[in-house]
Amino acid sequence: MDILANYGSTLVIFAAIVGFIMAWGIGANDVANAMGTSVGSKALTIKQAIIIAMIFEFAGAYLAGGEVTSTIRKGIIDSSFYIDTPELLVFGMISALLAAGTWLLIASYMGWPVSTTHSIVGAIVGFSAIGVGVHTVDWGSVGGIVGSWIITPLIAGVFSFVIFNSAQKLIFDTDNPLDSAKKWVPLYMFLAGFVLSLVTIKKGLKHIGLNIGSAEGYMYAIGVAILVAVIGKFFISRLKFKESKNRRANYINVEKVFAVLMVITACGMAFAHGSNDVANAIGPLAAVVSIVGNDGEIASKAALAWWILPLGGIGIVAGLALFGHRVMKTIGTGITHLTPSRGFAAELAAACTVVVASGTGLPISTTQTLVGAVLGVGMARGIAAINLGVVRNIVVSWVVTLPVGAGLSIMFYWMIKGAFM
Amino acid sequence: MSGNTILGVFAKSPLKPLEQHIRKVNECADLLPSFFVACTAGDWDKAEKIRKDISSLERAADTMKRDIRNELPGGIFMPVQRTDVLELVSQQDKIANKAKDISGRILGRKLVIPAELSDDFNSYLTRCIDAIKQAADAINELDDLLETGFRGREVKLVEKMIIELASIEDDTDFMQIKLRRALMAIEEGMNPVDVMFLYQIIEWVGDLADLAERVGARLEIMLAR
């Protein structure tokens, strides 16, 4: 107890710094995954993608990031075991942040695709199970989280398969694809706007003091969705097409319409990513802050301190602004056949899956969901070639991340514990 | 380095290279009429030059074929079967080889198409090259097929093109029969070895259309799955 009383503010500041660095790493590392398809299909330039990512990642983190944060804080470990020794939980959370941040740095340097969600979950489980005791981990919910990593890509795959096929039926396989595109694309815009705003309204706005009833929430979401669709329609009407009898030119025009839609789904993707992944950085920080703030009492329902979400949001944006550019550059334009009509299906499916799953509070992996969505489009015969070898590598690196994150966090935990006790 | 991004998942598409390959093959076979014109005129130097061009185009097509094969390692997931892609490219490549063989054989023996057959032979050759062009057009729809997810109208359109290709090939069969008859009628007064080779050339030119039709058939199999 004395430790928290004597060193409380030091610990909070330390946790805040490490959490900020972690958010920074998430911004720098994951942006390529969240925005890559938009840049790859040339719907956005790198600069535009960075600007969109900055605005919407922050919005997502701030407006809808609260829900997952509490799961990371409470769901993985059974905090009742720490009631007598809250300082251990504080040390553990700080070491989890350090471990995940370190692993993220190493992996980025080596060019391995890792999931920030996996590394933080692995790290929390690691220090708690080995450093304190196997019984302190709520294995049931860990199982649920790991299960969700398998289920969410599947769901995203099914979504993208359905979305892509619907676009094929409604737009491409018609007498005049361009007219069909002008007619139907605003509907997809509506869908994207609706899902994102609904989840934000239902799950996210409590902590900024807005409580909206459910009927009202639907109304607002529909309002926002209509607004999005109208704006999209306006931009589509301003497109200039080279009219021609040639079918091929017609498809190029259709893709132009989809590029407008892709801008919207990219916003959605950034929003989804921000809302889901900010928790990886600030969940443990929130735990530290609430324990120290309550003089060692582990509150079962602690409100997030007001400065925590913005800190995570700013961290992500800072990482984006400073390093995102370099990561985006490596994307290049070497992707053949990733057209906006494919990218939109994958992005919309992934964004919806992430946002809905975040609404349930499960920490899911954005990258994984997106890979699932891309495979879904591939299954619908929409992508010329998918490199299953790379998919396998990504999966392997995910699996490796758990034990590595756990190992690192155990190491840091013993170090910190030794330093203070 | 797209190692840590989602974009590494996208492999290089084999469809574009397939289109480029058949265009190259088409270019190669397209030189045959001017080659025969040079031969008939007795301008062997020019024929020699054209034969060199045919040969270098055939080599270029070969390189493209090898690239397509090398860029399709195992574990590439495509909307079409991997085996179909590989079969298609070998089939396409055979057309260029055949064109090279024809020009080589003619030049090697300084063989001249007899004046009595010349008109018929030229229209026969043109028709066979039409078949190749039709096959190339059908293959060049792969882009749009991908755009429409290998379904619906676009597939029907390509199937129509393949039917058209088959009918062109039919035409060439009849023309071939006619040419053989015409050759039989005049073969008495000619060098027997030359006659044998003429028969062979007629057959090989017909093979161009056959091979083109087989390319269409492979494409059809590709779409049928």
XYZ file of C-alpha atoms in Angstrom:
646
model
C 0.000 0.000 0.000
C 2.767 2.430 0.923
C 4.218 2.006 -2.490
C 1.156 3.426 -4.155
C 0.961 6.253 -1.654
C 4.626 7.163 -2.024
C 5.183 6.593 -5.691
C 1.630 6.888 -7.044
C 2.109 9.926 -9.211
C 5.466 8.633 -10.466
C 3.784 5.400 -11.493
C 0.941 7.218 -13.242
C 3.310 9.459 -15.158
C 5.437 6.471 -16.116
C 2.367 4.522 -17.249
C 1.122 7.531 -19.199
C 4.433 7.877 -21.017
C 4.613 4.176 -21.859
C 0.948 4.190 -22.901
C 1.575 7.167 -25.135
C 4.543 5.425 -26.742
C 2.395 2.351 -27.298
C -0.323 4.483 -28.935
C 2.370 6.065 -31.027
C 3.529 2.646 -32.160
C -0.037 1.660 -33.028
C -0.433 4.813 -35.109
C 2.807 4.268 -36.956
C 2.414 0.531 -37.406
C -1.228 -0.133 -38.118
C -2.002 2.761 -40.366
C -0.686 0.898 -43.362
C -3.101 -1.909 -42.659
C -6.059 0.363 -42.077
C -5.449 2.699 -45.003
C -3.358 0.509 -47.288
C -6.172 -0.776 -49.451
C -7.370 2.764 -50.158
C -3.915 3.892 -51.195
C -3.250 0.650 -53.056
C -6.345 1.003 -55.196
C -5.432 4.633 -55.874
C -8.674 5.978 -54.420
C -6.580 8.150 -52.120
C -3.116 9.641 -52.276
C -0.789 8.999 -49.340
C -1.294 12.546 -48.103
C -5.080 12.313 -48.230
C -4.963 8.944 -46.495
C -2.830 10.352 -43.678
C -5.159 13.324 -43.196
C -8.256 11.123 -43.157
C -6.566 8.697 -40.810
C -5.609 11.477 -38.415
C -9.123 12.902 -38.203
C -11.036 9.647 -38.038
C -8.602 7.645 -35.914
C -8.821 10.348 -33.306
C -12.593 10.572 -33.601
C -12.891 6.806 -33.300
C -10.560 6.659 -30.346
C -12.266 9.496 -28.539
C -15.897 8.804 -29.375
C -16.057 5.027 -29.412
C -12.913 3.807 -27.713
C -14.232 3.524 -24.184
C -15.890 0.148 -24.443
C -12.918 -2.055 -25.306
C -10.779 -0.224 -22.819
C -12.821 -1.549 -19.946
C -12.556 -5.118 -21.234
C -8.794 -4.966 -21.388
C -8.820 -3.486 -17.938
C -11.239 -5.862 -16.340
C -12.014 -8.837 -18.517
C -8.687 -10.569 -18.892
C -7.609 -10.704 -15.284
C -9.753 -11.504 -12.349
C -8.978 -8.408 -10.321
C -10.426 -9.823 -7.092
C -7.087 -11.573 -6.484
C -5.330 -8.215 -6.399
C -7.441 -6.591 -3.712
C -4.712 -6.960 -1.093
C -1.848 -6.211 -3.438
C -3.017 -3.537 -5.872
C 0.550 -2.420 -6.489
C 1.245 -5.730 -8.229
C -1.536 -4.988 -10.686
C -0.084 -1.540 -11.302
C 3.387 -2.985 -11.922
C 1.914 -5.636 -14.123
C -0.052 -3.249 -16.290
C 2.993 -1.031 -16.770
C 5.111 -4.029 -17.734
C 2.403 -5.214 -20.112
C 2.540 -1.831 -21.842
C 6.332 -1.908 -21.943
C 6.346 -5.451 -23.299
C 3.784 -4.815 -26.012
C 5.503 -1.568 -26.998
C 8.898 -3.256 -27.196
C 7.569 -6.140 -29.239
C 5.836 -3.708 -31.585
C 9.088 -1.839 -32.104
C 11.068 -5.021 -32.797
C 8.444 -6.350 -35.166
C 8.125 -3.082 -37.076
C 11.877 -2.961 -37.431
C 11.968 -6.505 -38.769
C 8.980 -5.907 -40.980
C 6.809 -8.566 -39.391
C 3.092 -8.105 -39.370
C 1.964 -8.204 -35.770
C -1.271 -7.414 -34.119
C -1.187 -4.797 -31.403
C -4.229 -6.395 -29.839
C -2.513 -9.769 -29.602
C 0.629 -8.363 -28.063
C -1.170 -6.476 -25.310
C -3.490 -9.360 -24.458
C -0.543 -11.775 -24.407
C 1.405 -9.404 -22.192
C -1.394 -8.983 -19.662
C -2.005 -12.716 -19.474
C 1.754 -13.303 -19.161
C 2.521 -11.167 -16.130
C -0.660 -12.183 -14.369
C -0.361 -15.927 -14.909
C 3.369 -16.346 -14.267
C 4.246 -13.308 -12.208
C 1.328 -13.602 -9.821
C -0.473 -16.876 -10.293
C -2.301 -18.884 -12.905
C -5.544 -18.528 -10.974
C -5.525 -14.717 -11.407
C -6.295 -14.966 -15.087
C -9.905 -15.188 -16.124
C -9.248 -17.998 -18.595
C -12.837 -18.113 -19.716
C -12.748 -14.599 -21.106
C -9.256 -15.112 -22.531
C -10.683 -18.089 -24.385
C -13.509 -15.853 -25.588
C -11.033 -13.237 -26.824
C -8.909 -15.791 -28.668
C -12.077 -17.296 -30.095
C -13.138 -13.881 -31.336
C -9.853 -13.618 -33.235
C -10.929 -16.625 -35.250
C -14.576 -15.684 -35.545
C -14.234 -12.020 -36.514
C -12.150 -12.637 -39.651
C -14.721 -15.255 -40.619
C -17.578 -12.819 -40.115
C -15.711 -10.113 -42.022
C -15.060 -12.624 -44.814
C -18.731 -13.508 -45.071
C -19.665 -9.806 -45.003
C -17.237 -8.868 -47.750
C -18.312 -11.863 -49.836
C -21.930 -10.755 -49.604
C -21.169 -7.070 -50.188
C -18.964 -7.825 -53.188
C -21.516 -10.175 -54.711
C -24.296 -7.654 -54.219
C -22.215 -5.013 -55.987
C -21.628 -7.457 -58.843
C -25.316 -8.218 -59.189
C -26.611 -4.682 -58.787
C -23.928 -2.838 -60.711
C -21.494 -4.809 -62.843
C -23.795 -7.395 -64.308
C -26.290 -4.928 -65.744
C -26.914 -3.332 -69.127
C -25.442 -0.052 -68.043
C -23.016 -0.486 -65.154
C -22.321 3.238 -64.872
C -25.963 4.198 -64.359
C -26.395 1.356 -61.894
C -23.322 2.514 -60.010
C -24.657 6.050 -59.734
C -27.918 4.632 -58.467
C -26.650 2.070 -55.944
C -23.345 3.387 -54.607
C -25.053 5.998 -52.397
C -26.870 3.083 -50.734
C -23.535 1.563 -49.720
C -22.551 4.975 -48.419
C -25.719 5.029 -46.373
C -24.913 1.594 -44.989
C -21.385 2.607 -43.977
C -22.583 5.833 -42.362
C -25.385 4.042 -40.554
C -23.352 1.264 -38.950
C -20.541 3.531 -37.834
C -22.735 6.251 -36.404
C -25.099 3.817 -34.709
C -22.355 2.059 -32.780
C -20.768 5.366 -31.863
C -24.037 6.727 -30.563
C -24.976 3.571 -28.680
C -21.606 2.747 -27.176
C -19.374 5.709 -27.264
C -21.024 8.914 -26.292
C -21.674 8.105 -22.634
C -18.334 9.301 -21.423
C -18.640 12.690 -23.031
C -21.858 13.104 -21.154
C -24.353 12.352 -23.901
C -26.936 9.761 -23.078
C -29.165 9.017 -26.008
C -32.115 6.660 -25.878
C -32.161 3.734 -28.282
C -35.016 4.946 -30.501
C -33.372 8.344 -30.649
C -30.053 6.670 -31.394
C -31.496 4.957 -34.462
C -32.992 8.233 -35.630
C -29.697 10.059 -35.300
C -27.810 7.229 -37.029
C -30.236 7.270 -39.956
C -29.872 11.038 -40.110
C -26.080 10.822 -40.249
C -26.268 8.019 -42.824
C -28.561 10.060 -45.082
C -26.201 13.000 -44.765
C -23.237 10.799 -45.753
C -25.144 9.411 -48.736
C -26.191 12.890 -49.896
C -22.639 14.217 -49.681
C -21.418 11.147 -51.557
C -24.052 11.612 -54.242
C -22.984 15.205 -54.668
C -19.385 14.175 -55.259
C -20.455 11.436 -57.656
C -22.507 13.965 -59.643
C -19.422 16.103 -60.003
C -17.334 13.305 -61.534
C -16.394 13.720 -65.152
C -16.711 10.635 -67.313
C -15.291 9.945 -70.707
C -18.464 8.740 -72.337
C -17.791 5.912 -74.717
C -19.455 2.926 -76.245
C -16.611 0.704 -75.202
C -17.463 -1.564 -72.266
C -13.980 -1.385 -70.875
C -14.104 2.399 -70.607
C -17.450 1.957 -68.933
C -15.889 -0.193 -66.210
C -13.205 2.417 -65.673
C -15.960 4.986 -65.110
C -17.713 2.650 -62.673
C -14.491 2.339 -60.699
C -14.361 6.133 -60.485
C -17.731 6.087 -58.755
C -16.464 3.399 -56.390
C -13.412 5.497 -55.618
C -15.725 8.101 -54.069
C -17.303 5.353 -51.968
C -13.859 4.131 -51.020
C -13.042 7.495 -49.469
C -16.025 6.984 -47.165
C -15.131 3.400 -46.278
C -11.560 4.533 -45.622
C -12.913 7.060 -43.127
C -14.924 4.220 -41.613
C -11.903 1.964 -41.461
C -9.819 4.631 -39.721
C -12.662 5.259 -37.313
C -13.044 1.560 -36.591
C -9.328 1.142 -36.102
C -9.111 4.094 -33.752
C -12.053 2.919 -31.680
C -10.745 -0.613 -31.383
C -6.992 -0.265 -31.089
C -6.686 2.787 -28.881
C -7.746 0.514 -26.041
C -4.602 -1.579 -26.482
C -2.532 1.393 -25.439
C -4.735 3.003 -22.844
C -6.564 0.078 -21.254
C -3.686 -0.810 -18.955
C -3.016 2.892 -18.365
C -6.624 3.391 -17.331
C -6.242 0.535 -14.851
C -3.133 2.103 -13.319
C -4.758 5.517 -13.093
C -7.904 4.231 -11.437
C -6.033 2.115 -8.868
C -3.684 4.923 -7.891
C -6.537 7.430 -7.918
C -8.573 5.311 -5.514
C -5.653 4.797 -3.128
C -5.196 1.196 -4.048
C -8.818 0.237 -4.150
C -9.625 -1.696 -7.274
C -12.933 -0.268 -8.279
C -15.140 -2.596 -10.242
C -16.644 0.259 -12.165
C -14.179 3.059 -12.565
C -14.941 5.851 -14.936
C -12.172 6.622 -17.377
C -10.211 9.670 -16.340
C -11.029 12.478 -18.757
C -7.525 12.813 -20.147
C -6.938 9.173 -20.996
C -8.850 8.760 -24.271
C -7.527 12.005 -25.774
C -4.001 10.980 -24.747
C -4.384 7.719 -26.670
C -5.968 9.500 -29.616
C -3.205 12.079 -29.757
C -0.609 9.322 -29.457
C -2.057 7.467 -32.423
C -2.266 10.634 -34.497
C 1.297 11.598 -33.589
C 2.545 8.185 -34.682
C 0.588 8.540 -37.880
C 1.843 11.999 -38.653
C 5.488 11.287 -37.992
C 5.972 7.699 -39.090
C 2.822 6.808 -40.976
C 4.134 8.547 -44.029
C 7.181 6.352 -44.206
C 5.131 3.200 -43.735
C 2.665 4.290 -46.412
C 5.489 4.961 -48.850
C 6.485 1.329 -48.700
C 3.045 0.369 -49.909
C 3.929 1.798 -53.264
C 1.546 1.214 -56.100
C 2.647 -2.264 -56.999
C -0.744 -3.808 -56.541
C -2.354 -5.014 -59.674
C -6.047 -5.430 -59.897
C -6.926 -3.988 -56.542
C -9.680 -1.765 -57.807
C -11.861 0.503 -55.666
C -14.814 -1.851 -56.125
C -12.813 -4.620 -54.432
C -11.208 -2.447 -51.811
C -14.489 -0.943 -50.755
C -16.057 -4.362 -50.162
C -13.154 -5.469 -47.989
C -12.941 -2.198 -46.080
C -16.650 -1.819 -45.472
C -16.917 -5.404 -44.233
C -13.883 -5.076 -41.983
C -14.928 -1.692 -40.592
C -18.443 -2.891 -39.802
C -17.127 -6.068 -38.157
C -14.583 -4.196 -36.052
C -17.026 -1.537 -34.957
C -19.772 -3.989 -34.077
C -17.356 -6.296 -32.264
C -15.851 -3.356 -30.394
C -19.377 -2.522 -29.326
C -19.501 -5.882 -27.536
C -16.262 -4.927 -25.825
C -14.089 -7.730 -27.207
C -10.575 -6.650 -28.132
C -10.324 -7.899 -31.700
C -7.529 -7.532 -34.189
C -8.154 -4.990 -36.938
C -5.522 -6.432 -39.228
C -6.895 -9.918 -38.857
C -10.389 -8.784 -39.650
C -9.175 -7.003 -42.761
C -7.291 -10.081 -43.941
C -10.478 -12.084 -43.462
C -12.395 -9.518 -45.490
C -9.845 -9.594 -48.319
C -10.057 -13.385 -48.442
C -13.831 -13.045 -48.610
C -13.570 -10.914 -51.741
C -11.118 -13.452 -53.131
C -13.621 -16.246 -52.534
C -16.159 -14.242 -54.507
C -13.690 -14.378 -57.433
C -12.938 -10.710 -57.146
C -9.175 -10.632 -56.689
C -6.771 -11.787 -59.363
C -4.245 -13.373 -57.052
C -3.927 -13.763 -53.310
C -0.652 -14.919 -51.891
C -1.605 -17.579 -49.375
C 2.029 -17.821 -48.290
C 1.853 -14.261 -46.980
C -1.468 -14.994 -45.315
C 0.186 -17.938 -43.586
C 3.098 -15.760 -42.419
C 0.689 -13.241 -40.999
C -1.145 -15.965 -39.112
C 2.118 -17.434 -37.813
C 3.315 -14.054 -36.588
C 0.022 -13.616 -34.776
C 0.437 -16.935 -33.032
C 4.031 -16.144 -32.087
C 3.056 -12.743 -30.723
C 1.132 -14.181 -27.787
C 3.978 -16.094 -26.114
C 6.535 -13.404 -26.946
C 4.357 -10.665 -25.487
C 3.811 -12.834 -22.436
C 7.532 -13.575 -22.010
C 8.578 -9.946 -22.335
C 5.979 -8.751 -19.885
C 7.055 -11.344 -17.274
C 10.597 -10.058 -17.613
C 9.614 -6.413 -17.208
C 7.304 -7.292 -14.361
C 10.082 -8.857 -12.310
C 12.337 -5.940 -13.108
C 9.832 -3.321 -11.963
C 8.858 -5.339 -8.933
C 12.515 -5.649 -7.984
C 13.049 -1.936 -8.384
C 10.212 -0.920 -6.098
C 10.086 -3.670 -3.487
C 8.779 -4.416 -48.022
C 5.115 -4.951 -47.595
C 5.947 -7.527 -44.969
C 4.103 -5.904 -42.149
C 1.122 -4.730 -44.096
C -1.975 -6.280 -45.446
C -0.823 -5.496 -48.964
C 1.656 -8.331 -49.112
C -1.417 -10.511 -49.389
C -2.012 -9.337 -52.926
C 0.099 -11.299 -55.354
C 0.909 -10.379 -58.917
C -2.024 -11.038 -61.185
C -1.411 -13.638 -63.906
C -4.282 -12.357 -66.028
C -2.618 -9.259 -67.422
C 0.513 -11.179 -68.429
C -1.696 -13.766 -70.158
C -3.226 -10.986 -72.228
C 0.166 -9.523 -73.043
C 1.439 -12.942 -74.035
C -1.331 -13.659 -76.535
C -0.855 -10.194 -78.012
C 2.797 -10.961 -78.534
C 1.893 -14.319 -80.111
C -0.602 -12.570 -82.372
C 2.041 -10.070 -83.437
C 4.350 -12.936 -84.310
C 1.805 -14.787 -86.479
C 0.797 -11.506 -88.085
C 4.149 -11.327 -89.861
C 3.439 -14.477 -91.890
C 1.458 -12.801 -94.761
C 4.224 -10.305 -95.470
C 6.720 -13.157 -95.222
C 4.851 -15.129 -97.902
C 4.581 -12.005 -100.072
C 8.359 -11.656 -99.934
C 8.820 -15.358 -100.775
C 6.434 -15.203 -103.738
C 8.284 -12.155 -105.029
C 11.509 -14.142 -104.714
C 12.938 -11.512 -102.359
C 14.762 -13.973 -100.109
C 16.726 -11.293 -98.279
C 13.564 -9.637 -97.126
C 12.060 -12.998 -96.236
C 15.160 -13.720 -94.199
C 14.669 -10.466 -92.319
C 11.020 -11.127 -91.582
C 11.885 -14.624 -90.447
C 14.343 -13.075 -87.970
C 11.568 -10.834 -86.625
C 9.227 -13.798 -86.268
C 11.930 -15.662 -84.437
C 12.655 -12.845 -82.016
C 8.957 -12.320 -81.282
C 8.658 -16.039 -80.603
C 11.567 -15.810 -78.187
C 9.938 -12.844 -76.445
C 6.721 -14.832 -76.099
C 8.742 -17.727 -74.658
C 10.263 -15.460 -72.026
C 6.819 -14.166 -71.099
C 5.555 -17.731 -70.803
C 8.391 -18.614 -68.448
C 7.712 -15.505 -66.357
C 4.059 -16.407 -65.995
C 5.022 -19.890 -64.837
C 7.614 -18.617 -62.405
C 5.281 -16.048 -60.913
C 2.701 -18.678 -60.104
C 4.281 -20.484 -57.189
C 2.122 -22.766 -55.111
C -0.142 -21.054 -52.647
C -1.508 -18.439 -54.975
C -5.243 -18.257 -54.655
C -6.999 -17.117 -57.823
C -10.515 -16.868 -59.176
C -9.460 -19.350 -61.835
C -7.633 -22.661 -61.469
C -3.866 -22.479 -61.434
C -3.621 -25.458 -63.789
C -5.908 -23.722 -66.259
C -3.676 -20.665 -66.343
C -0.601 -22.812 -66.987
C -2.347 -24.868 -69.673
C -3.614 -21.747 -71.369
C -0.207 -20.143 -71.560
C 1.413 -23.283 -73.043
C -1.377 -23.486 -75.559
C -0.935 -19.837 -76.528
C 2.772 -20.282 -76.861
C 2.412 -23.135 -79.347
C 0.940 -20.718 -81.890
C 4.122 -18.655 -81.979
C 6.222 -21.803 -82.252
C 4.153 -22.957 -85.200
C 4.539 -19.614 -86.990
C 8.280 -19.863 -86.508
C 8.335 -23.440 -87.848
C 6.394 -22.450 -90.968
C 8.697 -19.566 -91.833
C 11.773 -21.671 -91.069
C 10.691 -24.546 -93.284
C 9.788 -22.266 -96.221
C 13.040 -20.355 -96.014
C 15.164 -23.423 -95.489
C 13.911 -24.998 -98.726
C 13.354 -21.732 -100.620
C 9.857 -23.047 -101.196
C 7.514 -20.960 -103.350
C 3.739 -21.340 -103.322
C 2.756 -22.200 -106.927
C 1.001 -19.337 -108.747
C -2.117 -21.465 -109.331
C -2.626 -21.817 -105.559
C -1.462 -18.372 -104.554
C -4.866 -16.641 -104.226
C -6.472 -19.518 -102.377
C -3.458 -19.925 -100.151
C -3.378 -16.259 -99.208
C -7.042 -16.160 -98.218
C -6.531 -19.412 -96.293
C -3.600 -17.913 -94.400
C -5.542 -14.735 -93.683
C -8.440 -16.741 -92.289
C -6.139 -18.747 -90.020
C -4.634 -15.522 -88.721
C -8.172 -14.239 -88.134
C -8.651 -17.186 -85.815
C -5.562 -16.169 -83.836
C -6.799 -12.609 -83.624
C -10.181 -13.807 -82.387
C -8.484 -15.935 -79.715
C -6.427 -12.913 -78.660
C -9.587 -10.797 -78.415
C -11.266 -13.428 -76.249
C -8.243 -13.685 -73.944
C -8.173 -9.907 -73.700
C -11.566 -10.060 -72.046
C -9.938 -11.552 -68.932
C -9.655 -8.088 -67.433
C -13.342 -7.428 -67.766
C -14.134 -10.950 -66.623
C -12.301 -10.242 -63.410
C -14.127 -6.945 -63.085
C -17.428 -8.818 -63.166
C -16.271 -11.630 -60.909
C -16.322 -14.210 -63.753
C -20.078 -14.192 -63.851
C -23.061 -13.042 -65.814
C -23.121 -11.078 -69.032
C -19.412 -10.849 -69.504
C -19.084 -14.638 -69.434
C -21.834 -14.994 -72.028
C -20.088 -12.467 -74.225
C -16.821 -14.364 -74.060
C -18.640 -17.620 -74.801
C -20.068 -15.977 -77.927
C -16.570 -14.970 -78.951
C -15.397 -18.551 -78.509
C -18.264 -19.863 -80.667
C -17.273 -17.344 -83.333
C -13.694 -18.600 -83.082
C -14.859 -22.170 -83.658
C -16.724 -21.129 -86.778
C -13.638 -19.384 -88.151
C -11.731 -22.597 -87.553
C -14.426 -24.479 -89.474
C -13.936 -22.138 -92.416
C -10.232 -22.860 -92.457
C -10.909 -26.620 -92.518
C -12.949 -26.276 -95.714
C -10.374 -23.995 -97.275
C -7.694 -26.519 -96.425
C -9.577 -29.310 -98.206
C -9.944 -27.124 -101.251
C -6.263 -26.225 -101.259
C -5.170 -29.851 -101.019
C -7.365 -30.721 -103.979
C -5.936 -27.876 -105.992
C -2.421 -28.984 -105.144
C -3.220 -32.577 -106.070
C -4.389 -31.384 -109.468
C -1.073 -29.753 -110.270
C 1.369 -31.949 -108.401
C 2.223 -34.103 -111.438
C 4.586 -31.595 -112.924
C 6.351 -30.595 -109.729
C 9.320 -31.744 -107.705
C 7.845 -34.485 -105.498
C 9.808 -33.467 -102.425
C 8.581 -29.884 -102.774
C 5.061 -31.187 -103.095
C 5.419 -33.141 -99.874
C 6.617 -30.039 -98.134
C 3.817 -27.949 -99.599
C 1.316 -30.383 -98.156
C 3.055 -30.031 -94.846
C 2.981 -26.232 -94.979
C -0.735 -26.280 -95.786
C -1.268 -28.490 -92.793
C 0.860 -26.329 -90.486
C -0.932 -23.152 -91.491
C -4.162 -24.969 -90.652
C -2.645 -25.882 -87.307
C -2.441 -22.163 -86.481
C -6.247 -21.987 -86.546
C -6.500 -25.295 -84.661
C -4.231 -24.053 -81.904
C -6.136 -20.780 -81.717
C -9.334 -22.731 -81.293
C -7.747 -24.772 -78.526
C -6.834 -21.558 -76.729
C -10.514 -20.667 -76.876
C -11.430 -24.102 -75.551
C -9.027 -23.721 -72.623
C -10.519 -20.354 -71.833
C -13.948 -21.941 -71.868
C -12.829 -24.629 -69.428
C -11.394 -21.906 -67.226
C -14.741 -20.135 -67.116
C -16.775 -23.299 -66.658
C -15.520 -23.873 -63.120
